[in-house]
Coordinates of C-alpha atoms (C1' of nucleotides) in Angstrom, one line a residue:
Chain A
M1 CA 108.3 137.2 35.7
T2 CA 108.0 139.7 38.5
T3 CA 110.8 142.0 37.5
G4 CA 109.8 144.6 35.0
K5 CA 113.1 144.3 33.1
T6 CA 113.1 141.9 30.2
T7 CA 115.6 139.5 31.6
T8 CA 115.1 137.1 28.7
K9 CA 118.8 137.1 27.8
L10 CA 118.3 133.6 26.4
D11 CA 119.8 132.2 29.5
G12 CA 122.3 129.5 28.9
D13 CA 121.9 128.7 32.5
R14 CA 120.6 131.2 34.9
M15 CA 121.8 129.4 38.0
S16 CA 125.4 129.2 37.0
A17 CA 125.3 132.8 36.0
I18 CA 124.3 133.9 39.5
C19 CA 126.9 131.5 41.0
Q20 CA 129.6 133.0 38.8
G21 CA 128.5 136.5 39.6
I22 CA 128.7 136.0 43.3
R23 CA 132.0 134.1 43.0
R24 CA 133.6 137.0 41.2
A25 CA 132.1 139.5 43.6
I26 CA 133.6 137.6 46.4
L27 CA 137.0 137.0 44.7
E28 CA 137.3 140.7 43.9
G29 CA 136.5 141.7 47.4
A30 CA 133.2 143.4 46.5
L31 CA 131.4 141.0 48.8
F32 CA 133.0 140.6 52.1
P33 CA 132.8 137.8 54.7
G34 CA 129.7 138.1 56.8
D35 CA 127.7 140.0 54.1
R36 CA 124.1 138.9 53.9
L37 CA 122.7 137.3 50.8
P38 CA 118.9 137.1 51.1
E39 CA 117.3 135.0 48.5
D40 CA 114.9 137.5 47.1
A41 CA 117.4 140.3 46.9
L42 CA 119.6 138.0 45.0
G43 CA 116.8 136.9 42.8
E44 CA 115.9 140.5 42.1
S45 CA 119.5 141.4 41.3
F46 CA 119.8 138.7 38.7
G47 CA 116.2 138.8 37.5
V48 CA 115.2 135.3 38.6
S49 CA 112.9 133.9 41.2
R50 CA 113.9 133.0 44.7
T51 CA 114.0 129.3 43.7
I52 CA 117.0 129.8 41.5
A53 CA 118.8 132.1 43.9
R54 CA 118.3 129.5 46.6
H55 CA 119.7 126.8 44.4
A56 CA 122.7 128.9 43.6
L57 CA 123.3 129.6 47.2
G58 CA 123.3 125.8 47.8
Q59 CA 126.1 125.3 45.3
L60 CA 128.2 128.2 46.7
A61 CA 127.7 126.7 50.1
A62 CA 129.0 123.4 48.9
E63 CA 132.1 125.2 47.5
G64 CA 132.6 126.8 50.9
L65 CA 132.1 130.4 49.7
V66 CA 128.8 130.8 51.5
D67 CA 127.6 130.0 55.0
L68 CA 124.1 128.5 55.0
R69 CA 122.3 127.8 58.2
R70 CA 118.7 126.6 58.5
N71 CA 116.1 129.3 58.6
R72 CA 118.9 131.9 58.5
I73 CA 120.0 134.4 55.9
A74 CA 122.9 133.1 53.8
M75 CA 126.1 134.9 54.4
V76 CA 129.4 135.1 52.7
A77 CA 131.6 132.6 54.5
A78 CA 134.2 133.9 57.0
P79 CA 137.1 131.5 56.9
T80 CA 139.1 131.3 60.1
P81 CA 142.9 131.4 60.1
A82 CA 142.9 127.7 60.5
D83 CA 140.7 127.3 57.4
A84 CA 143.0 129.6 55.5
R85 CA 146.1 127.5 56.5
D86 CA 144.2 124.4 55.4
I87 CA 143.1 125.9 52.1
F88 CA 146.6 127.0 51.2
D89 CA 148.1 123.6 52.0
I90 CA 145.6 121.9 49.8
R91 CA 146.2 124.5 47.1
V92 CA 149.9 123.9 47.1
G93 CA 149.3 120.2 46.7
L94 CA 146.9 120.6 43.8
E95 CA 148.9 123.2 42.0
Q96 CA 152.1 121.1 42.3
Q97 CA 150.2 118.4 40.5
V98 CA 149.4 121.0 37.8
V99 CA 153.1 121.8 37.5
K100 CA 154.0 118.2 37.4
H101 CA 151.7 117.6 34.4
L102 CA 153.0 120.7 32.6
V103 CA 156.7 120.7 33.0
G104 CA 158.4 120.7 29.7
Q105 CA 155.1 120.4 27.9
L106 CA 154.1 124.0 27.4
T107 CA 153.7 125.0 23.7
A108 CA 154.8 128.4 22.5
T109 CA 151.1 129.4 22.2
Q110 CA 150.4 128.4 25.7
I111 CA 153.4 130.4 26.9
R112 CA 152.1 133.3 25.0
Q113 CA 148.7 133.0 26.6
L114 CA 150.2 132.9 30.1
K115 CA 152.4 135.9 29.4
D116 CA 149.4 137.8 28.1
I117 CA 147.7 137.3 31.4
V118 CA 150.7 138.5 33.3
Q119 CA 150.9 141.5 31.0
Q120 CA 147.3 142.3 31.9
E121 CA 148.3 141.9 35.5
H122 CA 151.0 144.4 35.0
D123 CA 148.6 146.9 33.3
A124 CA 146.1 146.5 36.1
R125 CA 148.7 147.3 38.7
D126 CA 147.4 150.7 39.5
G127 CA 143.7 150.0 38.7
P128 CA 141.2 148.7 41.1
E129 CA 142.4 146.1 43.5
G130 CA 139.7 143.6 42.5
A131 CA 141.1 143.4 39.0
S132 CA 144.6 142.4 40.2
I133 CA 143.2 139.7 42.3
R134 CA 141.0 138.4 39.5
L135 CA 143.9 138.3 37.1
A136 CA 146.3 136.6 39.5
T137 CA 143.6 134.0 40.0
E138 CA 143.0 133.7 36.3
F139 CA 146.7 132.9 35.8
H140 CA 146.6 130.0 38.1
I141 CA 143.3 128.7 36.7
K142 CA 144.6 129.0 33.1
L143 CA 147.6 127.0 34.1
A144 CA 145.4 124.3 35.5
E145 CA 143.3 124.3 32.3
M146 CA 146.4 123.6 30.3
T147 CA 146.7 120.2 31.8
G148 CA 143.5 119.3 30.0
R149 CA 142.3 117.5 33.1
P150 CA 138.8 118.8 33.8
I151 CA 138.6 117.4 37.3
L152 CA 141.9 118.9 38.4
V153 CA 140.7 122.2 36.9
R154 CA 137.6 122.0 38.9
Y155 CA 139.4 121.5 42.2
V156 CA 142.0 124.1 41.5
T157 CA 139.4 126.7 40.5
E158 CA 137.4 126.0 43.6
I159 CA 140.4 126.2 45.9
C160 CA 141.6 129.4 44.2
Y161 CA 138.3 131.1 45.0
R162 CA 138.4 129.9 48.6
A163 CA 142.0 131.2 48.9
G164 CA 140.9 134.5 47.5
L165 CA 138.1 134.7 50.1
S166 CA 140.5 133.8 52.9
L167 CA 142.8 136.6 51.8
S168 CA 140.1 139.2 51.6
S169 CA 138.9 138.0 54.9
L170 CA 142.1 137.8 56.8
G171 CA 144.7 139.5 54.7
R172 CA 145.8 142.9 53.6
P173 CA 144.4 144.2 50.3
H174 CA 146.9 142.7 47.9
S175 CA 150.5 143.1 46.8
S176 CA 150.5 142.4 43.1
E177 CA 154.0 143.5 42.2
C178 CA 155.8 140.5 43.6
A179 CA 153.2 138.1 42.2
I180 CA 153.8 139.4 38.7
S181 CA 157.5 138.7 38.6
E182 CA 157.0 135.4 40.3
H183 CA 154.5 134.4 37.7
L184 CA 156.9 135.2 34.9
L185 CA 159.6 133.2 36.5
L186 CA 157.2 130.4 37.0
I187 CA 156.3 130.3 33.4
D188 CA 159.9 130.0 32.4
T189 CA 160.7 127.3 34.9
I190 CA 157.6 125.2 34.0
A191 CA 158.6 125.6 30.3
K192 CA 162.2 124.5 30.6
G193 CA 163.3 123.9 34.2
P194 CA 163.6 120.6 36.0
A195 CA 160.3 119.3 37.4
D196 CA 161.5 119.5 41.0
K197 CA 162.5 123.1 40.7
A198 CA 159.2 124.1 39.1
A199 CA 157.2 122.3 41.8
Q200 CA 159.2 123.9 44.5
M201 CA 158.8 127.3 42.9
M202 CA 155.1 126.9 42.8
A203 CA 155.0 126.0 46.4
D204 CA 157.2 128.9 47.4
H205 CA 155.1 131.3 45.3
L206 CA 151.9 130.2 46.9
E207 CA 153.4 130.4 50.4
A208 CA 154.7 133.8 49.6
V209 CA 151.2 135.0 48.5
A210 CA 149.8 133.6 51.7
A211 CA 152.5 135.1 53.9
R212 CA 152.5 138.5 52.2
A213 CA 148.8 138.9 52.9
L214 CA 148.7 137.9 56.6
L215 CA 148.9 141.3 58.3
G216 CA 145.4 142.5 58.9
G217 CA 144.3 145.9 57.6
E218 CA 140.7 146.8 57.2
G219 CA 139.1 148.6 54.3
T220 CA 135.7 150.3 54.3
R221 CA 133.5 149.3 51.4
T222 CA 130.0 149.8 50.1
R223 CA 127.7 147.7 52.0
D224 CA 124.6 147.8 49.8
L225 CA 123.9 144.5 48.1
V226 CA 122.2 145.6 45.0
S227 CA 124.8 148.1 44.1
I228 CA 127.6 145.7 44.9
L229 CA 126.2 143.1 42.7
A230 CA 125.2 145.3 39.8
P231 CA 128.5 144.9 37.9
Y232 CA 128.2 141.1 38.2
T233 CA 124.7 140.6 36.9
Chain B
M1 CA 102.9 115.4 52.6
T2 CA 101.8 113.5 49.5
T3 CA 103.3 110.2 50.4
G4 CA 101.2 108.0 52.5
K5 CA 104.1 106.9 54.6
T6 CA 104.8 108.9 57.7
T7 CA 108.3 110.1 56.7
T8 CA 108.4 112.6 59.5
K9 CA 111.6 111.3 60.9
L10 CA 112.3 114.7 62.4
D11 CA 114.5 115.5 59.5
G12 CA 117.7 117.1 60.6
D13 CA 118.1 117.9 56.9
R14 CA 116.1 116.2 54.3
M15 CA 118.3 117.3 51.5
S16 CA 121.6 116.0 52.9
A17 CA 119.8 112.8 53.8
I18 CA 118.9 112.2 50.2
C19 CA 122.4 113.2 49.1
Q20 CA 124.0 110.8 51.5
G21 CA 121.6 108.0 50.5
I22 CA 122.5 108.3 46.8
R23 CA 126.2 108.7 47.6
R24 CA 126.2 105.5 49.5
A25 CA 124.2 103.7 46.9
I26 CA 126.7 104.8 44.3
L27 CA 129.7 103.9 46.4
E28 CA 128.4 100.5 47.2
G29 CA 127.6 99.8 43.6
A30 CA 123.9 99.6 44.0
L31 CA 123.6 102.5 41.6
F32 CA 125.5 102.1 38.5
P33 CA 126.9 104.7 36.0
G34 CA 124.2 105.6 33.6
D35 CA 121.3 104.8 35.9
R36 CA 118.5 107.3 35.6
L37 CA 117.5 109.4 38.6
P38 CA 114.2 111.1 37.8
E39 CA 113.3 113.8 40.3
D40 CA 109.9 112.6 41.3
A41 CA 111.0 109.0 41.7
L42 CA 113.7 110.2 44.0
G43 CA 111.3 112.4 45.8
E44 CA 108.9 109.5 46.3
S45 CA 111.7 107.2 47.5
F46 CA 112.8 109.6 50.2
G47 CA 109.3 111.0 51.0
V48 CA 110.0 114.5 49.9
S49 CA 108.9 116.7 47.1
R50 CA 110.6 117.1 43.7
T51 CA 112.0 120.4 44.8
I52 CA 114.3 118.8 47.4
A53 CA 115.2 115.9 45.2
R54 CA 116.2 118.4 42.5
H55 CA 118.3 120.4 44.9
A56 CA 120.0 117.3 46.0
L57 CA 120.8 116.3 42.5
G58 CA 122.4 119.7 42.0
Q59 CA 124.7 119.1 44.9
L60 CA 125.6 115.6 43.7
A61 CA 126.3 117.0 40.2
A62 CA 128.7 119.5 41.8
E63 CA 130.5 116.6 43.4
G64 CA 130.8 114.9 40.1
L65 CA 128.6 111.9 41.1
V66 CA 125.7 112.8 38.9
D67 CA 125.4 114.0 35.3
L68 CA 122.9 116.8 34.9
R69 CA 122.0 118.1 31.5
R70 CA 119.4 120.7 30.8
N71 CA 115.9 119.2 30.3
R72 CA 117.2 115.7 30.6
I73 CA 116.8 113.1 33.3
A74 CA 119.7 113.1 35.8
M75 CA 122.0 110.1 35.5
V76 CA 124.7 108.6 37.7
A77 CA 127.9 109.9 36.2
A78 CA 130.0 107.6 34.1
P79 CA 133.7 108.6 34.5
T80 CA 135.9 107.9 31.6
P81 CA 139.3 106.2 32.1
A82 CA 140.9 109.6 31.8
D83 CA 138.6 110.9 34.6
A84 CA 139.6 107.9 36.7
R85 CA 143.3 108.6 36.2
D86 CA 142.7 112.2 37.1
I87 CA 140.8 111.4 40.2
F88 CA 143.3 108.9 41.5
D89 CA 146.2 111.4 40.9
I90 CA 144.3 114.0 42.9
R91 CA 143.5 111.5 45.5
V92 CA 147.1 110.5 46.0
G93 CA 148.0 114.1 46.5
L94 CA 145.3 114.8 49.0
E95 CA 145.8 111.6 51.0
Q96 CA 149.6 112.2 51.1
Q97 CA 148.8 115.5 52.8
V98 CA 146.6 113.6 55.3
V99 CA 149.6 111.3 56.0
K100 CA 151.9 114.2 56.4
H101 CA 149.7 115.8 59.0
L102 CA 149.3 112.5 60.9
V103 CA 152.8 110.9 60.9
G104 CA 153.9 110.3 64.5
Q105 CA 150.8 112.1 65.8
L106 CA 148.4 109.2 66.2
T107 CA 147.1 108.6 69.7
A108 CA 146.6 105.1 71.0
T109 CA 142.8 105.7 70.8
Q110 CA 143.0 106.7 67.2
I111 CA 145.1 103.7 66.3
R112 CA 142.4 101.5 68.0
Q113 CA 139.6 103.2 66.0
L114 CA 141.5 102.6 62.7
K115 CA 142.2 99.0 63.6
D116 CA 138.5 98.6 64.4
I117 CA 137.6 99.6 61.0
V118 CA 140.1 97.2 59.5
Q119 CA 138.7 94.5 61.7
Q120 CA 135.3 95.2 60.3
E121 CA 136.7 95.0 56.8
H122 CA 138.1 91.6 57.7
D123 CA 134.7 90.5 59.0
A124 CA 132.9 91.7 55.9
R125 CA 135.3 89.9 53.7
D126 CA 132.8 87.3 52.6
G127 CA 129.7 89.5 52.9
P128 CA 128.2 91.7 50.3
E129 CA 130.7 93.5 48.1
G130 CA 129.2 96.8 48.8
A131 CA 130.1 96.6 52.5
S132 CA 133.7 96.0 51.8
I133 CA 133.9 99.0 49.5
R134 CA 132.1 101.2 52.0
L135 CA 134.4 100.1 54.9
A136 CA 137.6 100.6 52.8
T137 CA 136.4 104.1 52.0
E138 CA 135.5 104.7 55.6
F139 CA 139.0 103.9 56.6
H140 CA 140.4 106.6 54.4
I141 CA 137.9 109.1 55.5
K142 CA 138.5 108.4 59.1
L143 CA 142.1 108.9 58.6
A144 CA 141.4 112.3 57.0
E145 CA 139.1 113.2 59.9
M146 CA 141.9 112.6 62.3
T147 CA 143.8 115.5 60.9
G148 CA 141.1 117.8 62.3
R149 CA 141.1 119.8 59.1
P150 CA 137.6 120.1 58.0
I151 CA 138.3 121.3 54.5
L152 CA 140.8 118.6 53.8
V153 CA 138.2 116.1 55.1
R154 CA 135.7 117.5 52.7
Y155 CA 138.0 117.1 49.7
V156 CA 139.2 113.7 50.7
T157 CA 135.6 112.5 51.2
E158 CA 134.5 113.8 47.9
I159 CA 137.4 112.3 46.0
C160 CA 136.9 109.0 47.7
Y161 CA 133.4 108.8 46.5
R162 CA 134.4 109.7 43.0
A163 CA 137.1 107.1 43.1
G164 CA 134.6 104.6 44.2
L165 CA 132.3 105.5 41.4
S166 CA 135.2 105.2 38.9
L167 CA 136.0 101.7 40.2
S168 CA 132.4 100.5 40.0
S169 CA 132.3 102.0 36.5
L170 CA 135.5 100.8 35.0
G171 CA 136.8 98.2 37.4
R172 CA 136.3 94.7 38.5
P173 CA 134.1 94.2 41.6
H174 CA 136.7 94.5 44.4
S175 CA 139.6 92.7 45.9
S176 CA 139.5 93.4 49.6
E177 CA 142.1 91.0 50.9
C178 CA 145.1 93.0 49.8
A179 CA 143.6 96.3 50.9
I180 CA 143.2 95.0 54.5
S181 CA 146.8 94.1 55.0
E182 CA 147.9 97.3 53.4
H183 CA 145.6 99.2 55.7
L184 CA 147.2 97.6 58.7
L185 CA 150.7 98.3 57.5
L186 CA 149.7 101.9 56.7
I187 CA 148.5 102.4 60.3
D188 CA 151.8 101.2 61.7
T189 CA 153.9 103.3 59.4
I190 CA 151.9 106.4 60.0
A191 CA 152.1 105.8 63.7
K192 CA 155.9 105.3 63.9
G193 CA 157.5 105.3 60.5
P194 CA 159.4 108.1 58.9
A195 CA 157.2 110.6 57.1
D196 CA 158.6 109.8 53.6
K197 CA 158.0 106.2 53.9
A198 CA 154.4 106.7 55.1
A199 CA 153.6 109.0 52.3
Q200 CA 155.1 106.7 49.7
M201 CA 153.2 103.8 51.2
M202 CA 150.0 105.7 50.9
A203 CA 150.8 106.5 47.3
D204 CA 151.6 102.9 46.6
H205 CA 148.5 101.6 48.3
L206 CA 146.2 103.9 46.3
E207 CA 148.0 103.0 43.1
A208 CA 147.6 99.4 43.9
V209 CA 143.9 99.8 44.5
A210 CA 143.5 101.5 41.2
A211 CA 145.6 99.1 39.3
R212 CA 144.0 96.0 40.8
A213 CA 140.6 97.1 39.7
L214 CA 141.3 98.0 36.1
L215 CA 140.3 94.8 34.3
G216 CA 136.7 95.2 33.2
G217 CA 134.1 92.6 34.2
E218 CA 130.4 93.3 34.2
G219 CA 127.9 92.3 36.8
T220 CA 124.2 92.1 36.4
R221 CA 122.3 94.0 39.0
T222 CA 118.8 95.0 39.9
R223 CA 117.8 97.9 37.8
D224 CA 114.7 99.1 39.6
L225 CA 115.3 102.5 41.2
V226 CA 112.9 102.3 44.1
S227 CA 114.1 98.9 45.3
I228 CA 117.7 99.9 44.8
L229 CA 117.2 103.0 47.0
A230 CA 115.1 101.4 49.7
P231 CA 118.0 100.5 52.0
Y232 CA 119.4 104.1 51.7
T233 CA 116.3 106.1 52.5
Chain C
dA1 C1' 118.0 155.2 81.0
dG2 C1' 117.8 150.3 80.3
dG3 C1' 115.9 146.0 79.6
dA4 C1' 112.0 142.6 78.6
dC5 C1' 108.4 141.6 75.6
dA6 C1' 104.9 141.5 72.1
dG7 C1' 103.7 142.2 67.6
dA8 C1' 105.0 143.3 62.9
dA9 C1' 108.1 142.6 59.2
dA10 C1' 111.3 140.0 56.8
dG11 C1' 113.1 135.7 55.4
dT12 C1' 113.4 130.8 54.8
dG13 C1' 111.4 125.8 53.8
dC14 C1' 108.9 123.4 50.9
dA15 C1' 105.0 121.8 47.9
dT16 C1' 102.5 122.6 44.1
dG17 C1' 101.1 124.1 39.5
dC18 C1' 101.8 125.2 34.8
dA19 C1' 104.6 125.9 30.7
dA20 C1' 108.2 124.0 27.9
dT21 C1' 111.1 120.3 26.4
dT22 C1' 112.3 115.7 25.5
dG23 C1' 111.8 111.2 23.9
dC24 C1' 109.3 107.3 22.7
dG25 C1' 105.8 104.6 20.5
dT26 C1' 103.0 104.3 16.4
dG27 C1' 101.9 104.4 12.0
dA28 C1' 102.8 106.1 7.3
dT29 C1' 106.2 105.8 3.5
dG30 C1' 109.9 104.6 0.3
Chain D
dC1 C1' 112.1 95.9 6.0
dA2 C1' 114.1 100.1 7.4
dT3 C1' 113.2 105.0 8.0
dC4 C1' 111.1 109.0 9.0
dA5 C1' 107.3 112.1 10.9
dC6 C1' 104.3 113.1 14.3
dG7 C1' 101.8 113.3 18.5
dC8 C1' 101.2 112.0 23.3
dA9 C1' 103.2 110.8 27.8
dA10 C1' 106.9 111.6 30.8
dT11 C1' 109.9 114.8 32.7
dT12 C1' 112.2 119.0 33.7
dG13 C1' 112.3 124.4 34.5
dC14 C1' 110.7 127.7 37.2
dA15 C1' 107.6 130.9 39.7
dT16 C1' 104.4 131.3 43.2
dG17 C1' 101.9 130.6 47.5
dC18 C1' 101.6 129.4 52.3
dA19 C1' 103.4 128.0 56.8
dC20 C1' 106.8 128.6 59.9
dT21 C1' 111.1 130.8 62.0
dT22 C1' 113.9 134.5 62.9
dT23 C1' 114.8 139.3 63.4
dC24 C1' 113.6 143.9 64.0
dT25 C1' 111.1 147.6 66.4
dG26 C1' 108.5 150.2 69.3
dT27 C1' 106.4 150.1 73.9
dC28 C1' 105.9 149.5 78.5
dC29 C1' 107.7 148.5 83.0
dT30 C1' 111.3 149.0 86.4

DNA sequence: AGGACAGAAAGTGCATGCAATTGCGTGATG
DNA sequence: CATCACGCAATTGCATGCACTTTCTGTCCT
């Protein structure tokens, strides 16, 4: 190993670790569309060789989070407004399926888990913006996981990350307040409410999230890859 | 290059070539769930090194077509009935979105293109089974492409391949007759019909495809990887 | 000052080599 | 005859090296 650090953290899987790190960095807005992701810098950050970093970039490209062009440095993808529209439409469709599976099926324990996440969202209200976004996303993914359908979970997860990237690319920072009350209402309606109403509510919620965010507004951020990624390694 | 053969076909991209080859082989039923895909055999088949084959396997695993476990030989994925159910539900949702975008928007040229594919399906009726499946899939993908929404296209394409794998894994060979007339009807309804009817028709069509196929029935096939893959290199 | 260009630096594309792991055949054993 | 242990062949995991491409930079010419 070239890095001096003993990175032998008994790696369950080094590659998915680096993928997950970059995914989170993107979701939380630490990595910004257009940011460069050179293979060896990545490898160094995560204590692996370029081979692994390269492989990870391939996966992320397949998920649409990274732009990969031959002989060029990988970059964080920059979704166009059309892409964002597309992504949110698909997301609505997928998450409505989640709702459909879940209506009237939530156990007390599950409701508690969901409300826990919303509580965390509430607590993180004034913290760093990234945490809010991550928790909001976590809520939706948790919901998907409760269907017990692994393939649906995979697609919802992926589209959530893409949606997050679209927002950080095209949108304003984040408005978490509304999302929180909407999430609570959503839990209730999925638990009791009629299926139609729950599905519609999910659609409205997602549309609202998309709409709330589409008003430009740039933020300056650290632009140094290694310090950006440090918290995610 | 280690292989004697001059595989220098001015590779646009060697990796996506090998992915596409395996995808098609799986879709057409040449590769069967559980079939082994050793990296060097693959590399040899496509005239590339193990590195590329490995990378390709990673992509296919992300798409759910290949099962990849640490230190184990890659295998064609073997979806469970639950997976299949999941996949078809998701597929219905996605393709209904396709229909929604397309209703009343098809140009004469597009209708012609679609009918051409159906014609080919008709012609391939008595040919090899794989061709029928491939054409039926091509119909659905073409439909998705006509929305001009690349992300939707990507998801539809992926889910179509997964659906194909599920069928070849769990289903009977294929019953193309019905699909052909249903495809024609679908074109008409998308072109003129009310949106609701078209969406419902798409749902029914996909349900029918799924239902028709769920009756077991094993076929014996060639089990030699290199000869299986030869047509796809 | 501004732009074109050459060479250096940085980065990717890919094959290969070696260590580690798996699994399979073989033979010993109850 | 079935079962288990063990060792070798097959295969993966991963880093490294080299060729080629892009990008940066400093220089020279206008």
